[in-house]
Amino acid sequence: MQKVLIVEDEVSLRDGLRDNLEAEGYAVSTASTGKEGLKKGLEEEVDLILLDIVLPGMNGFDICKEIKSKKLTVPIIMLTAKAKEVDKILGLELGADDYVTKPFSINELLARIKAVLRRAEIHRAAKQKKIDFYEFGDVKLNFAELEGYKGTKKLRLSKREFDILAYMVKRKGEVISRNDLLDVVWGYEVFPSTRTVDNFMARLRKQIEDKASKPKYIQSVRSVGYKFVA
Ligand code: CA
């Protein structure tokens, strides 16, 4: 059974969400203050967190940042009252996975929850899948030997850069979030800024693209992440 943590201080909304999620077959845990939400988010084994923004004690932005810095792969859907907060929510700093704007319909929220959980599953599956060899354009990558060529030129790629490329190849054609990429490369070790991912992509482009300034294979997807196309 998948478990959802609801962090929401409005009693009627919190109870309504809990009842609906339980009826859908989810296990539910709840928190009514910022502090409690942070504690449960960090300590409990949850598959997804629904996080209100305006909360007593500590706001949802700070909670999201704190949880993501320790448990990068736990999906977080923010519940927001203001459409103007959207950029911040999905932006680089915070790293939330999705949001719904209050008032929302329960069906809309359930659909978002399912989509976010499915993305998390796709990420896990891709991480585990093995790939030894891949070729595109004039690039040949041997992931087993950590060796690569562009034409006749040997690529100078680190183990981490090979890991990123392997992961992107496995999810070819899909939009991949910076959080997913961070998780592949760094896991729980440390939490570098998502900009670190951008720096890695810039280096990879220099190696594999014909023209790094006009990338064909590693494409940017605005405010989300990247897409590998070949
Ligand atoms: Ca609130």
JSON list of C-alpha atoms and ligand atoms in Angstrom, two decimals:
[
{"chain": "A", "resi": 1, "resn": "MET", "atom": "CA", "xyz": [0.00, 0.00, 0.00]},
{"chain": "A", "resi": 2, "resn": "GLN", "atom": "CA", "xyz": [1.35, 3.42, -0.88]},
{"chain": "A", "resi": 3, "resn": "LYS", "atom": "CA", "xyz": [1.47, 5.98, 1.87]},
{"chain": "A", "resi": 4, "resn": "VAL", "atom": "CA", "xyz": [0.71, 9.67, 1.55]},
{"chain": "A", "resi": 5, "resn": "LEU", "atom": "CA", "xyz": [1.59, 12.30, 4.14]},
{"chain": "A", "resi": 6, "resn": "ILE", "atom": "CA", "xyz": [-0.81, 15.26, 4.22]},
{"chain": "A", "resi": 7, "resn": "VAL", "atom": "CA", "xyz": [0.59, 18.45, 5.74]},
{"chain": "A", "resi": 8, "resn": "GLU", "atom": "CA", "xyz": [-2.32, 20.88, 6.01]},
{"chain": "A", "resi": 9, "resn": "ASP", "atom": "CA", "xyz": [-3.52, 23.08, 8.87]},
{"chain": "A", "resi": 10, "resn": "GLU", "atom": "CA", "xyz": [-7.14, 23.51, 7.74]},
{"chain": "A", "resi": 11, "resn": "VAL", "atom": "CA", "xyz": [-8.97, 20.75, 9.58]},
{"chain": "A", "resi": 12, "resn": "SER", "atom": "CA", "xyz": [-11.83, 20.27, 7.12]},
{"chain": "A", "resi": 13, "resn": "LEU", "atom": "CA", "xyz": [-9.52, 20.12, 4.12]},
{"chain": "A", "resi": 14, "resn": "ARG", "atom": "CA", "xyz": [-7.10, 17.77, 5.88]},
{"chain": "A", "resi": 15, "resn": "ASP", "atom": "CA", "xyz": [-9.88, 15.40, 6.97]},
{"chain": "A", "resi": 16, "resn": "GLY", "atom": "CA", "xyz": [-11.53, 15.52, 3.55]},
{"chain": "A", "resi": 17, "resn": "LEU", "atom": "CA", "xyz": [-8.27, 14.67, 1.82]},
{"chain": "A", "resi": 18, "resn": "ARG", "atom": "CA", "xyz": [-7.57, 11.86, 4.25]},
{"chain": "A", "resi": 19, "resn": "ASP", "atom": "CA", "xyz": [-11.00, 10.28, 3.73]},
{"chain": "A", "resi": 20, "resn": "ASN", "atom": "CA", "xyz": [-10.72, 10.51, -0.05]},
{"chain": "A", "resi": 21, "resn": "LEU", "atom": "CA", "xyz": [-7.21, 9.12, -0.19]},
{"chain": "A", "resi": 22, "resn": "GLU", "atom": "CA", "xyz": [-8.10, 6.26, 2.13]},
{"chain": "A", "resi": 23, "resn": "ALA", "atom": "CA", "xyz": [-11.11, 5.48, -0.05]},
{"chain": "A", "resi": 24, "resn": "GLU", "atom": "CA", "xyz": [-8.69, 5.28, -3.01]},
{"chain": "A", "resi": 25, "resn": "GLY", "atom": "CA", "xyz": [-6.60, 2.71, -1.18]},
{"chain": "A", "resi": 26, "resn": "TYR", "atom": "CA", "xyz": [-3.75, 4.84, 0.11]},
{"chain": "A", "resi": 27, "resn": "ALA", "atom": "CA", "xyz": [-2.44, 4.70, 3.64]},
{"chain": "A", "resi": 28, "resn": "VAL", "atom": "CA", "xyz": [-2.50, 8.21, 5.08]},
{"chain": "A", "resi": 29, "resn": "SER", "atom": "CA", "xyz": [-0.53, 10.09, 7.69]},
{"chain": "A", "resi": 30, "resn": "THR", "atom": "CA", "xyz": [-1.34, 13.69, 8.62]},
{"chain": "A", "resi": 31, "resn": "ALA", "atom": "CA", "xyz": [0.35, 16.73, 10.13]},
{"chain": "A", "resi": 32, "resn": "SER", "atom": "CA", "xyz": [-1.24, 20.05, 11.05]},
{"chain": "A", "resi": 33, "resn": "THR", "atom": "CA", "xyz": [1.78, 22.26, 11.69]},
{"chain": "A", "resi": 34, "resn": "GLY", "atom": "CA", "xyz": [4.95, 23.00, 9.79]},
{"chain": "A", "resi": 35, "resn": "LYS", "atom": "CA", "xyz": [7.17, 21.43, 12.42]},
{"chain": "A", "resi": 36, "resn": "GLU", "atom": "CA", "xyz": [5.13, 18.26, 12.62]},
{"chain": "A", "resi": 37, "resn": "GLY", "atom": "CA", "xyz": [5.06, 18.03, 8.83]},
{"chain": "A", "resi": 38, "resn": "LEU", "atom": "CA", "xyz": [8.82, 18.33, 8.58]},
{"chain": "A", "resi": 39, "resn": "LYS", "atom": "CA", "xyz": [9.36, 15.74, 11.30]},
{"chain": "A", "resi": 40, "resn": "LYS", "atom": "CA", "xyz": [6.98, 13.21, 9.76]},
{"chain": "A", "resi": 41, "resn": "GLY", "atom": "CA", "xyz": [8.25, 13.92, 6.27]},
{"chain": "A", "resi": 42, "resn": "LEU", "atom": "CA", "xyz": [11.78, 13.12, 7.34]},
{"chain": "A", "resi": 43, "resn": "GLU", "atom": "CA", "xyz": [11.10, 10.24, 9.70]},
{"chain": "A", "resi": 44, "resn": "GLU", "atom": "CA", "xyz": [8.22, 8.30, 8.20]},
{"chain": "A", "resi": 45, "resn": "GLU", "atom": "CA", "xyz": [8.47, 6.05, 5.17]},
{"chain": "A", "resi": 46, "resn": "VAL", "atom": "CA", "xyz": [6.13, 7.84, 2.79]},
{"chain": "A", "resi": 47, "resn": "ASP", "atom": "CA", "xyz": [5.67, 7.52, -0.96]},
{"chain": "A", "resi": 48, "resn": "LEU", "atom": "CA", "xyz": [4.35, 11.03, -1.48]},
{"chain": "A", "resi": 49, "resn": "ILE", "atom": "CA", "xyz": [3.81, 14.26, 0.43]},
{"chain": "A", "resi": 50, "resn": "LEU", "atom": "CA", "xyz": [0.97, 16.76, -0.03]},
{"chain": "A", "resi": 51, "resn": "LEU", "atom": "CA", "xyz": [2.29, 20.00, 1.35]},
{"chain": "A", "resi": 52, "resn": "ASP", "atom": "CA", "xyz": [0.37, 23.17, 2.12]},
{"chain": "A", "resi": 53, "resn": "ILE", "atom": "CA", "xyz": [2.37, 26.41, 1.90]},
{"chain": "A", "resi": 54, "resn": "VAL", "atom": "CA", "xyz": [0.96, 28.65, 4.62]},
{"chain": "A", "resi": 55, "resn": "LEU", "atom": "CA", "xyz": [1.31, 26.66, 7.82]},
{"chain": "A", "resi": 56, "resn": "PRO", "atom": "CA", "xyz": [1.79, 27.58, 11.47]},
{"chain": "A", "resi": 57, "resn": "GLY", "atom": "CA", "xyz": [5.41, 27.42, 12.58]},
{"chain": "A", "resi": 58, "resn": "MET", "atom": "CA", "xyz": [7.22, 26.79, 9.34]},
{"chain": "A", "resi": 59, "resn": "ASN", "atom": "CA", "xyz": [6.11, 27.38, 5.77]},
{"chain": "A", "resi": 60, "resn": "GLY", "atom": "CA", "xyz": [5.78, 24.76, 3.07]},
{"chain": "A", "resi": 61, "resn": "PHE", "atom": "CA", "xyz": [8.64, 26.18, 1.00]},
{"chain": "A", "resi": 62, "resn": "ASP", "atom": "CA", "xyz": [11.16, 25.67, 3.80]},
{"chain": "A", "resi": 63, "resn": "ILE", "atom": "CA", "xyz": [9.77, 22.22, 4.57]},
{"chain": "A", "resi": 64, "resn": "CYS", "atom": "CA", "xyz": [10.03, 21.20, 0.93]},
{"chain": "A", "resi": 65, "resn": "LYS", "atom": "CA", "xyz": [13.63, 22.40, 0.68]},
{"chain": "A", "resi": 66, "resn": "GLU", "atom": "CA", "xyz": [14.59, 20.66, 3.89]},
{"chain": "A", "resi": 67, "resn": "ILE", "atom": "CA", "xyz": [12.97, 17.34, 2.97]},
{"chain": "A", "resi": 68, "resn": "LYS", "atom": "CA", "xyz": [14.36, 17.36, -0.57]},
{"chain": "A", "resi": 69, "resn": "SER", "atom": "CA", "xyz": [17.85, 18.00, 0.77]},
{"chain": "A", "resi": 70, "resn": "LYS", "atom": "CA", "xyz": [17.64, 14.74, 2.72]},
{"chain": "A", "resi": 71, "resn": "LYS", "atom": "CA", "xyz": [15.16, 12.60, 0.79]},
{"chain": "A", "resi": 72, "resn": "LEU", "atom": "CA", "xyz": [15.49, 13.73, -2.79]},
{"chain": "A", "resi": 73, "resn": "THR", "atom": "CA", "xyz": [13.29, 11.10, -4.34]},
{"chain": "A", "resi": 74, "resn": "VAL", "atom": "CA", "xyz": [10.18, 11.52, -2.18]},
{"chain": "A", "resi": 75, "resn": "PRO", "atom": "CA", "xyz": [7.67, 13.22, -4.48]},
{"chain": "A", "resi": 76, "resn": "ILE", "atom": "CA", "xyz": [6.14, 16.42, -3.12]},
{"chain": "A", "resi": 77, "resn": "ILE", "atom": "CA", "xyz": [2.97, 18.05, -4.42]},
{"chain": "A", "resi": 78, "resn": "MET", "atom": "CA", "xyz": [2.45, 21.57, -3.11]},
{"chain": "A", "resi": 79, "resn": "LEU", "atom": "CA", "xyz": [-1.03, 22.86, -2.31]},
{"chain": "A", "resi": 80, "resn": "THR", "atom": "CA", "xyz": [-1.06, 26.54, -3.14]},
{"chain": "A", "resi": 81, "resn": "ALA", "atom": "CA", "xyz": [-3.63, 29.31, -2.99]},
{"chain": "A", "resi": 82, "resn": "LYS", "atom": "CA", "xyz": [-1.72, 31.62, -5.30]},
{"chain": "A", "resi": 83, "resn": "ALA", "atom": "CA", "xyz": [-1.08, 31.02, -8.97]},
{"chain": "A", "resi": 84, "resn": "LYS", "atom": "CA", "xyz": [1.88, 33.41, -8.81]},
{"chain": "A", "resi": 85, "resn": "GLU", "atom": "CA", "xyz": [3.75, 30.99, -6.56]},
{"chain": "A", "resi": 86, "resn": "VAL", "atom": "CA", "xyz": [3.94, 28.41, -9.30]},
{"chain": "A", "resi": 87, "resn": "ASP", "atom": "CA", "xyz": [7.29, 29.52, -10.72]},
{"chain": "A", "resi": 88, "resn": "LYS", "atom": "CA", "xyz": [8.85, 29.34, -7.31]},
{"chain": "A", "resi": 89, "resn": "ILE", "atom": "CA", "xyz": [7.33, 25.92, -6.59]},
{"chain": "A", "resi": 90, "resn": "LEU", "atom": "CA", "xyz": [8.62, 24.24, -9.70]},
{"chain": "A", "resi": 91, "resn": "GLY", "atom": "CA", "xyz": [11.76, 26.34, -9.83]},
{"chain": "A", "resi": 92, "resn": "LEU", "atom": "CA", "xyz": [15.30, 25.22, -9.32]},
{"chain": "A", "resi": 93, "resn": "GLU", "atom": "CA", "xyz": [15.65, 26.14, -5.67]},
{"chain": "A", "resi": 94, "resn": "LEU", "atom": "CA", "xyz": [12.71, 24.27, -4.25]},
{"chain": "A", "resi": 95, "resn": "GLY", "atom": "CA", "xyz": [12.46, 21.13, -6.29]},
{"chain": "A", "resi": 96, "resn": "ALA", "atom": "CA", "xyz": [8.81, 20.25, -5.69]},
{"chain": "A", "resi": 97, "resn": "ASP", "atom": "CA", "xyz": [7.40, 17.73, -8.16]},
{"chain": "A", "resi": 98, "resn": "ASP", "atom": "CA", "xyz": [4.02, 19.27, -8.87]},
{"chain": "A", "resi": 99, "resn": "TYR", "atom": "CA", "xyz": [1.35, 21.55, -7.41]},
{"chain": "A", "resi": 100, "resn": "VAL", "atom": "CA", "xyz": [-2.38, 22.10, -7.33]},
{"chain": "A", "resi": 101, "resn": "THR", "atom": "CA", "xyz": [-4.03, 25.47, -6.87]},
{"chain": "A", "resi": 102, "resn": "LYS", "atom": "CA", "xyz": [-6.69, 25.82, -4.18]},
{"chain": "A", "resi": 103, "resn": "PRO", "atom": "CA", "xyz": [-9.59, 25.30, -4.51]},
{"chain": "A", "resi": 104, "resn": "PHE", "atom": "CA", "xyz": [-8.96, 22.08, -6.43]},
{"chain": "A", "resi": 105, "resn": "SER", "atom": "CA", "xyz": [-11.22, 19.16, -7.18]},
{"chain": "A", "resi": 106, "resn": "ILE", "atom": "CA", "xyz": [-10.39, 15.86, -5.55]},
{"chain": "A", "resi": 107, "resn": "ASN", "atom": "CA", "xyz": [-10.34, 14.17, -8.95]},
{"chain": "A", "resi": 108, "resn": "GLU", "atom": "CA", "xyz": [-7.74, 16.60, -10.21]},
{"chain": "A", "resi": 109, "resn": "LEU", "atom": "CA", "xyz": [-5.59, 15.99, -7.14]},
{"chain": "A", "resi": 110, "resn": "LEU", "atom": "CA", "xyz": [-5.94, 12.20, -7.43]},
{"chain": "A", "resi": 111, "resn": "ALA", "atom": "CA", "xyz": [-4.85, 12.38, -11.06]},
{"chain": "A", "resi": 112, "resn": "ARG", "atom": "CA", "xyz": [-1.78, 14.45, -10.09]},
{"chain": "A", "resi": 113, "resn": "ILE", "atom": "CA", "xyz": [-0.92, 12.01, -7.32]},
{"chain": "A", "resi": 114, "resn": "LYS", "atom": "CA", "xyz": [-1.12, 9.06, -9.70]},
{"chain": "A", "resi": 115, "resn": "ALA", "atom": "CA", "xyz": [1.01, 10.85, -12.31]},
{"chain": "A", "resi": 116, "resn": "VAL", "atom": "CA", "xyz": [3.69, 11.83, -9.80]},
{"chain": "A", "resi": 117, "resn": "LEU", "atom": "CA", "xyz": [3.83, 8.32, -8.32]},
{"chain": "A", "resi": 118, "resn": "ARG", "atom": "CA", "xyz": [4.10, 6.86, -11.83]},
{"chain": "A", "resi": 119, "resn": "ARG", "atom": "CA", "xyz": [7.00, 9.19, -12.65]},
{"chain": "A", "resi": 120, "resn": "ALA", "atom": "CA", "xyz": [8.74, 8.13, -9.45]},
{"chain": "A", "resi": 121, "resn": "GLU", "atom": "CA", "xyz": [8.30, 4.50, -10.49]},
{"chain": "A", "resi": 122, "resn": "ILE", "atom": "CA", "xyz": [9.68, 5.15, -13.99]},
{"chain": "A", "resi": 123, "resn": "HIS", "atom": "CA", "xyz": [12.70, 6.81, -12.38]},
{"chain": "A", "resi": 124, "resn": "ARG", "atom": "CA", "xyz": [13.32, 3.85, -10.05]},
{"chain": "A", "resi": 125, "resn": "ALA", "atom": "CA", "xyz": [12.99, 1.35, -12.89]},
{"chain": "A", "resi": 126, "resn": "ALA", "atom": "CA", "xyz": [15.36, 3.28, -15.17]},
{"chain": "A", "resi": 127, "resn": "LYS", "atom": "CA", "xyz": [17.90, 3.57, -12.38]},
{"chain": "A", "resi": 128, "resn": "GLN", "atom": "CA", "xyz": [17.96, -0.19, -11.97]},
{"chain": "A", "resi": 129, "resn": "LYS", "atom": "CA", "xyz": [18.02, -1.15, -15.62]},
{"chain": "A", "resi": 130, "resn": "LYS", "atom": "CA", "xyz": [21.41, -2.09, -17.04]},
{"chain": "A", "resi": 131, "resn": "ILE", "atom": "CA", "xyz": [22.76, -0.78, -20.29]},
{"chain": "A", "resi": 132, "resn": "ASP", "atom": "CA", "xyz": [26.18, -1.73, -21.67]},
{"chain": "A", "resi": 133, "resn": "PHE", "atom": "CA", "xyz": [26.42, -0.10, -25.04]},
{"chain": "A", "resi": 134, "resn": "TYR", "atom": "CA", "xyz": [24.72, 2.67, -26.98]},
{"chain": "A", "resi": 135, "resn": "GLU", "atom": "CA", "xyz": [25.33, 4.41, -30.26]},
{"chain": "A", "resi": 136, "resn": "PHE", "atom": "CA", "xyz": [23.80, 7.56, -31.72]},
{"chain": "A", "resi": 137, "resn": "GLY", "atom": "CA", "xyz": [24.98, 9.89, -34.46]},
{"chain": "A", "resi": 138, "resn": "ASP", "atom": "CA", "xyz": [28.74, 9.47, -34.52]},
{"chain": "A", "resi": 139, "resn": "VAL", "atom": "CA", "xyz": [28.88, 8.81, -30.79]},
{"chain": "A", "resi": 140, "resn": "LYS", "atom": "CA", "xyz": [29.61, 5.37, -29.36]},
{"chain": "A", "resi": 141, "resn": "LEU", "atom": "CA", "xyz": [29.29, 4.78, -25.66]},
{"chain": "A", "resi": 142, "resn": "ASN", "atom": "CA", "xyz": [30.50, 1.70, -23.85]},
{"chain": "A", "resi": 143, "resn": "PHE", "atom": "CA", "xyz": [29.06, 1.97, -20.37]},
{"chain": "A", "resi": 144, "resn": "ALA", "atom": "CA", "xyz": [30.51, -1.33, -19.20]},
{"chain": "A", "resi": 145, "resn": "GLU", "atom": "CA", "xyz": [34.07, -0.19, -19.94]},
{"chain": "A", "resi": 146, "resn": "LEU", "atom": "CA", "xyz": [33.44, 3.52, -19.32]},
{"chain": "A", "resi": 147, "resn": "GLU", "atom": "CA", "xyz": [34.73, 4.32, -22.75]},
{"chain": "A", "resi": 148, "resn": "GLY", "atom": "CA", "xyz": [33.29, 6.52, -25.45]},
{"chain": "A", "resi": 149, "resn": "TYR", "atom": "CA", "xyz": [34.08, 7.95, -28.85]},
{"chain": "A", "resi": 150, "resn": "LYS", "atom": "CA", "xyz": [32.75, 10.75, -30.97]},
{"chain": "A", "resi": 151, "resn": "GLY", "atom": "CA", "xyz": [33.92, 9.83, -34.45]},
{"chain": "A", "resi": 152, "resn": "THR", "atom": "CA", "xyz": [37.52, 8.84, -33.89]},
{"chain": "A", "resi": 153, "resn": "LYS", "atom": "CA", "xyz": [37.95, 11.15, -30.93]},
{"chain": "A", "resi": 154, "resn": "LYS", "atom": "CA", "xyz": [38.04, 9.50, -27.52]},
{"chain": "A", "resi": 155, "resn": "LEU", "atom": "CA", "xyz": [35.67, 11.16, -25.08]},
{"chain": "A", "resi": 156, "resn": "ARG", "atom": "CA", "xyz": [36.93, 12.41, -21.77]},
{"chain": "A", "resi": 157, "resn": "LEU", "atom": "CA", "xyz": [34.07, 11.53, -19.48]},
{"chain": "A", "resi": 158, "resn": "SER", "atom": "CA", "xyz": [34.04, 10.83, -15.76]},
{"chain": "A", "resi": 159, "resn": "LYS", "atom": "CA", "xyz": [32.18, 7.92, -14.17]},
{"chain": "A", "resi": 160, "resn": "ARG", "atom": "CA", "xyz": [29.44, 10.34, -13.11]},
{"chain": "A", "resi": 161, "resn": "GLU", "atom": "CA", "xyz": [29.13, 11.69, -16.63]},
{"chain": "A", "resi": 162, "resn": "PHE", "atom": "CA", "xyz": [28.76, 8.16, -17.95]},
{"chain": "A", "resi": 163, "resn": "ASP", "atom": "CA", "xyz": [26.11, 7.52, -15.29]},
{"chain": "A", "resi": 164, "resn": "ILE", "atom": "CA", "xyz": [24.15, 10.57, -16.38]},
{"chain": "A", "resi": 165, "resn": "LEU", "atom": "CA", "xyz": [24.39, 9.61, -20.04]},
{"chain": "A", "resi": 166, "resn": "ALA", "atom": "CA", "xyz": [23.34, 6.01, -19.35]},
{"chain": "A", "resi": 167, "resn": "TYR", "atom": "CA", "xyz": [20.33, 7.22, -17.40]},
{"chain": "A", "resi": 168, "resn": "MET", "atom": "CA", "xyz": [19.32, 9.67, -20.14]},
{"chain": "A", "resi": 169, "resn": "VAL", "atom": "CA", "xyz": [19.70, 7.03, -22.83]},
{"chain": "A", "resi": 170, "resn": "LYS", "atom": "CA", "xyz": [17.42, 4.69, -20.87]},
{"chain": "A", "resi": 171, "resn": "ARG", "atom": "CA", "xyz": [14.79, 7.42, -20.73]},
{"chain": "A", "resi": 172, "resn": "LYS", "atom": "CA", "xyz": [15.28, 8.56, -24.29]},
{"chain": "A", "resi": 173, "resn": "GLY", "atom": "CA", "xyz": [12.60, 10.97, -25.51]},
{"chain": "A", "resi": 174, "resn": "GLU", "atom": "CA", "xyz": [11.23, 11.64, -22.02]},
{"chain": "A", "resi": 175, "resn": "VAL", "atom": "CA", "xyz": [11.46, 14.87, -20.10]},
{"chain": "A", "resi": 176, "resn": "ILE", "atom": "CA", "xyz": [13.76, 14.20, -17.17]},
{"chain": "A", "resi": 177, "resn": "SER", "atom": "CA", "xyz": [13.69, 16.41, -14.10]},
{"chain": "A", "resi": 178, "resn": "ARG", "atom": "CA", "xyz": [16.81, 17.82, -12.49]},
{"chain": "A", "resi": 179, "resn": "ASN", "atom": "CA", "xyz": [15.86, 16.02, -9.29]},
{"chain": "A", "resi": 180, "resn": "ASP", "atom": "CA", "xyz": [15.90, 12.66, -11.08]},
{"chain": "A", "resi": 181, "resn": "LEU", "atom": "CA", "xyz": [19.31, 13.46, -12.54]},
{"chain": "A", "resi": 182, "resn": "LEU", "atom": "CA", "xyz": [20.62, 14.58, -9.18]},
{"chain": "A", "resi": 183, "resn": "ASP", "atom": "CA", "xyz": [19.45, 11.37, -7.63]},
{"chain": "A", "resi": 184, "resn": "VAL", "atom": "CA", "xyz": [21.13, 9.23, -10.26]},
{"chain": "A", "resi": 185, "resn": "VAL", "atom": "CA", "xyz": [24.46, 10.88, -9.80]},
{"chain": "A", "resi": 186, "resn": "TRP", "atom": "CA", "xyz": [24.64, 11.88, -6.19]},
{"chain": "A", "resi": 187, "resn": "GLY", "atom": "CA", "xyz": [21.91, 9.92, -4.44]},
{"chain": "A", "resi": 188, "resn": "TYR", "atom": "CA", "xyz": [21.78, 10.74, -0.79]},
{"chain": "A", "resi": 189, "resn": "GLU", "atom": "CA", "xyz": [25.47, 11.47, -0.46]},
{"chain": "A", "resi": 190, "resn": "VAL", "atom": "CA", "xyz": [25.30, 15.21, -0.57]},
{"chain": "A", "resi": 191, "resn": "PHE", "atom": "CA", "xyz": [22.82, 17.67, -1.94]},
{"chain": "A", "resi": 192, "resn": "PRO", "atom": "CA", "xyz": [24.38, 19.92, -4.50]},
{"chain": "A", "resi": 193, "resn": "SER", "atom": "CA", "xyz": [22.27, 22.64, -6.08]},
{"chain": "A", "resi": 194, "resn": "THR", "atom": "CA", "xyz": [20.27, 21.62, -9.11]},
{"chain": "A", "resi": 195, "resn": "ARG", "atom": "CA", "xyz": [22.51, 24.04, -10.98]},
{"chain": "A", "resi": 196, "resn": "THR", "atom": "CA", "xyz": [25.22, 21.43, -10.63]},
{"chain": "A", "resi": 197, "resn": "VAL", "atom": "CA", "xyz": [23.17, 19.36, -13.05]},
{"chain": "A", "resi": 198, "resn": "ASP", "atom": "CA", "xyz": [23.21, 22.23, -15.52]},
{"chain": "A", "resi": 199, "resn": "ASN", "atom": "CA", "xyz": [26.99, 22.46, -15.25]},
{"chain": "A", "resi": 200, "resn": "PHE", "atom": "CA", "xyz": [27.30, 18.73, -15.93]},
{"chain": "A", "resi": 201, "resn": "MET", "atom": "CA", "xyz": [25.05, 19.05, -18.96]},
{"chain": "A", "resi": 202, "resn": "ALA", "atom": "CA", "xyz": [27.17, 21.87, -20.32]},
{"chain": "A", "resi": 203, "resn": "ARG", "atom": "CA", "xyz": [30.27, 19.66, -20.04]},
{"chain": "A", "resi": 204, "resn": "LEU", "atom": "CA", "xyz": [28.51, 16.68, -21.62]},
{"chain": "A", "resi": 205, "resn": "ARG", "atom": "CA", "xyz": [27.32, 18.80, -24.50]},
{"chain": "A", "resi": 206, "resn": "LYS", "atom": "CA", "xyz": [30.86, 19.92, -25.22]},
{"chain": "A", "resi": 207, "resn": "GLN", "atom": "CA", "xyz": [31.85, 16.28, -25.55]},
{"chain": "A", "resi": 208, "resn": "ILE", "atom": "CA", "xyz": [28.99, 14.72, -27.48]},
{"chain": "A", "resi": 209, "resn": "GLU", "atom": "CA", "xyz": [27.30, 17.50, -29.44]},
{"chain": "A", "resi": 210, "resn": "ASP", "atom": "CA", "xyz": [28.48, 18.72, -32.81]},
{"chain": "A", "resi": 211, "resn": "LYS", "atom": "CA", "xyz": [27.87, 22.24, -31.55]},
{"chain": "A", "resi": 212, "resn": "ALA", "atom": "CA", "xyz": [27.47, 22.68, -27.79]},
{"chain": "A", "resi": 213, "resn": "SER", "atom": "CA", "xyz": [25.67, 25.99, -28.26]},
{"chain": "A", "resi": 214, "resn": "LYS", "atom": "CA", "xyz": [23.05, 24.32, -30.46]},
{"chain": "A", "resi": 215, "resn": "PRO", "atom": "CA", "xyz": [22.48, 20.98, -28.72]},
{"chain": "A", "resi": 216, "resn": "LYS", "atom": "CA", "xyz": [20.76, 18.30, -30.73]},
{"chain": "A", "resi": 217, "resn": "TYR", "atom": "CA", "xyz": [20.99, 15.33, -28.36]},
{"chain": "A", "resi": 218, "resn": "ILE", "atom": "CA", "xyz": [20.73, 16.88, -24.91]},
{"chain": "A", "resi": 219, "resn": "GLN", "atom": "CA", "xyz": [17.85, 19.32, -25.11]},
{"chain": "A", "resi": 220, "resn": "SER", "atom": "CA", "xyz": [16.78, 21.70, -22.36]},
{"chain": "A", "resi": 221, "resn": "VAL", "atom": "CA", "xyz": [13.17, 21.64, -21.21]},
{"chain": "A", "resi": 222, "resn": "ARG", "atom": "CA", "xyz": [12.30, 24.95, -19.65]},
{"chain": "A", "resi": 223, "resn": "SER", "atom": "CA", "xyz": [11.93, 24.98, -15.86]},
{"chain": "A", "resi": 224, "resn": "VAL", "atom": "CA", "xyz": [11.90, 21.16, -15.68]},
{"chain": "A", "resi": 225, "resn": "GLY", "atom": "CA", "xyz": [15.12, 19.62, -16.85]},
{"chain": "A", "resi": 226, "resn": "TYR", "atom": "CA", "xyz": [16.39, 17.84, -19.92]},
{"chain": "A", "resi": 227, "resn": "LYS", "atom": "CA", "xyz": [15.49, 15.45, -22.66]},
{"chain": "A", "resi": 228, "resn": "PHE", "atom": "CA", "xyz": [17.77, 13.08, -24.56]},
{"chain": "A", "resi": 229, "resn": "VAL", "atom": "CA", "xyz": [16.90, 12.83, -28.23]},
{"chain": "A", "resi": 230, "resn": "ALA", "atom": "CA", "xyz": [18.65, 10.59, -30.72]},
{"chain": "B", "resi": 1, "resn": "CA", "atom": "CA", "xyz": [-2.72, 26.68, 5.32]}
]
